PDB file of C-alpha atoms in Angstrom:
ATOM      1  CA  MET A  12     -19.423 -32.637 -13.044  1.00 66.00           C
ATOM      2  CA  PHE A  13     -18.398 -29.419 -14.761  1.00 73.00           C
ATOM      3  CA  ASN A  14     -16.878 -27.696 -11.731  1.00 77.00           C
ATOM      4  CA  TRP A  15     -13.502 -27.629 -13.430  1.00 76.00           C
ATOM      5  CA  LEU A  16     -14.927 -25.256 -16.071  1.00 80.00           C
ATOM      6  CA  LYS A  17     -15.886 -22.609 -13.500  1.00 84.00           C
ATOM      7  CA  PRO A  18     -13.286 -19.897 -12.981  1.00 87.00           C
ATOM      8  CA  ASP A  19     -11.640 -19.975  -9.565  1.00 88.00           C
ATOM      9  CA  PRO A  20     -12.081 -16.581  -7.833  1.00 90.00           C
ATOM     10  CA  VAL A  21      -9.204 -17.342  -5.448  1.00 92.00           C
ATOM     11  CA  LYS A  22      -6.755 -17.817  -8.328  1.00 93.00           C
ATOM     12  CA  LYS A  23      -7.975 -14.641 -10.016  1.00 94.00           C
ATOM     13  CA  LEU A  24      -7.539 -12.560  -6.859  1.00 96.00           C
ATOM     14  CA  ARG A  25      -4.150 -14.129  -6.190  1.00 96.00           C
ATOM     15  CA  ARG A  26      -2.961 -13.136  -9.677  1.00 97.00           C
ATOM     16  CA  GLN A  27      -4.221  -9.580  -9.131  1.00 97.00           C
ATOM     17  CA  TYR A  28      -2.502  -9.455  -5.734  1.00 98.00           C
ATOM     18  CA  ASP A  29       0.783 -10.683  -7.189  1.00 97.00           C
ATOM     19  CA  ALA A  30       0.564  -8.141 -10.020  1.00 98.00           C
ATOM     20  CA  LYS A  31      -0.033  -5.269  -7.566  1.00 98.00           C
ATOM     21  CA  LEU A  32       2.927  -6.329  -5.459  1.00 97.00           C
ATOM     22  CA  GLU A  33       5.141  -6.451  -8.523  1.00 98.00           C
ATOM     23  CA  GLN A  34       3.975  -2.996  -9.617  1.00 98.00           C
ATOM     24  CA  ALA A  35       4.669  -1.708  -6.095  1.00 98.00           C
ATOM     25  CA  MET A  36       8.162  -3.191  -6.144  1.00 98.00           C
ATOM     26  CA  LEU A  37       8.920  -1.541  -9.474  1.00 98.00           C
ATOM     27  CA  ALA A  38       7.589   1.796  -8.228  1.00 98.00           C
ATOM     28  CA  GLN A  39       9.798   1.554  -5.154  1.00 97.00           C
ATOM     29  CA  ARG A  40      12.851   0.731  -7.245  1.00 98.00           C
ATOM     30  CA  SER A  41      12.211   3.727  -9.469  1.00 98.00           C
ATOM     31  CA  GLY A  42      11.971   5.992  -6.420  1.00 97.00           C
ATOM     32  CA  ASN A  43       8.251   6.758  -6.625  1.00 97.00           C
ATOM     33  CA  LEU A  44       7.388   6.145  -2.982  1.00 97.00           C
ATOM     34  CA  ARG A  45       3.924   7.702  -3.153  1.00 98.00           C
ATOM     35  CA  LEU A  46       2.900   5.276  -5.907  1.00 98.00           C
ATOM     36  CA  PHE A  47       4.531   2.472  -3.935  1.00 98.00           C
ATOM     37  CA  ALA A  48       2.398   3.309  -0.891  1.00 98.00           C
ATOM     38  CA  ASP A  49      -0.796   3.459  -2.975  1.00 98.00           C
ATOM     39  CA  LEU A  50      -0.105   0.140  -4.681  1.00 98.00           C
ATOM     40  CA  THR A  51       0.805  -1.499  -1.389  1.00 98.00           C
ATOM     41  CA  ALA A  52      -2.488  -0.336   0.132  1.00 98.00           C
ATOM     42  CA  GLU A  53      -4.387  -1.740  -2.858  1.00 98.00           C
ATOM     43  CA  SER A  54      -2.554  -5.052  -2.552  1.00 97.00           C
ATOM     44  CA  GLU A  55      -3.429  -5.230   1.161  1.00 97.00           C
ATOM     45  CA  ALA A  56      -7.121  -4.746   0.305  1.00 97.00           C
ATOM     46  CA  LEU A  57      -6.863  -7.545  -2.250  1.00 97.00           C
ATOM     47  CA  TRP A  58      -5.199  -9.782   0.333  1.00 97.00           C
ATOM     48  CA  GLN A  59      -8.052  -9.206   2.786  1.00 98.00           C
ATOM     49  CA  GLN A  60     -10.574 -10.191   0.105  1.00 97.00           C
ATOM     50  CA  LEU A  61      -8.459 -13.232  -0.664  1.00 96.00           C
ATOM     51  CA  GLU A  62      -8.405 -14.309   2.981  1.00 96.00           C
ATOM     52  CA  VAL A  63     -12.207 -14.040   3.158  1.00 95.00           C
ATOM     53  CA  LEU A  64     -12.598 -16.193   0.045  1.00 94.00           C
ATOM     54  CA  MET A  65     -10.138 -18.787   1.309  1.00 93.00           C
ATOM     55  CA  ALA A  66     -11.910 -18.967   4.686  1.00 94.00           C
ATOM     56  CA  ALA A  67     -15.260 -19.396   2.943  1.00 92.00           C
ATOM     57  CA  GLU A  68     -13.781 -22.118   0.748  1.00 87.00           C
ATOM     58  CA  LYS A  69     -12.490 -24.012   3.793  1.00 89.00           C
ATOM     59  CA  THR A  70     -15.939 -24.104   5.380  1.00 87.00           C
ATOM     60  CA  LYS A  71     -17.499 -25.731   2.296  1.00 75.00           C
TER      61      LYS A  71
END
């Protein structure tokens, strides 16, 4: 009944992923390629976690 009150972990991870990608884009535009590479790697790790959560949600 109160499932709509529970925070959605998929949405939270998606927002974090989007934020990391935006930070990476800004780092690339400013010429800081090392920071761009680090942020891109972090965003890829977030995406893998997101895929696991989405797969688990599909099986429910």
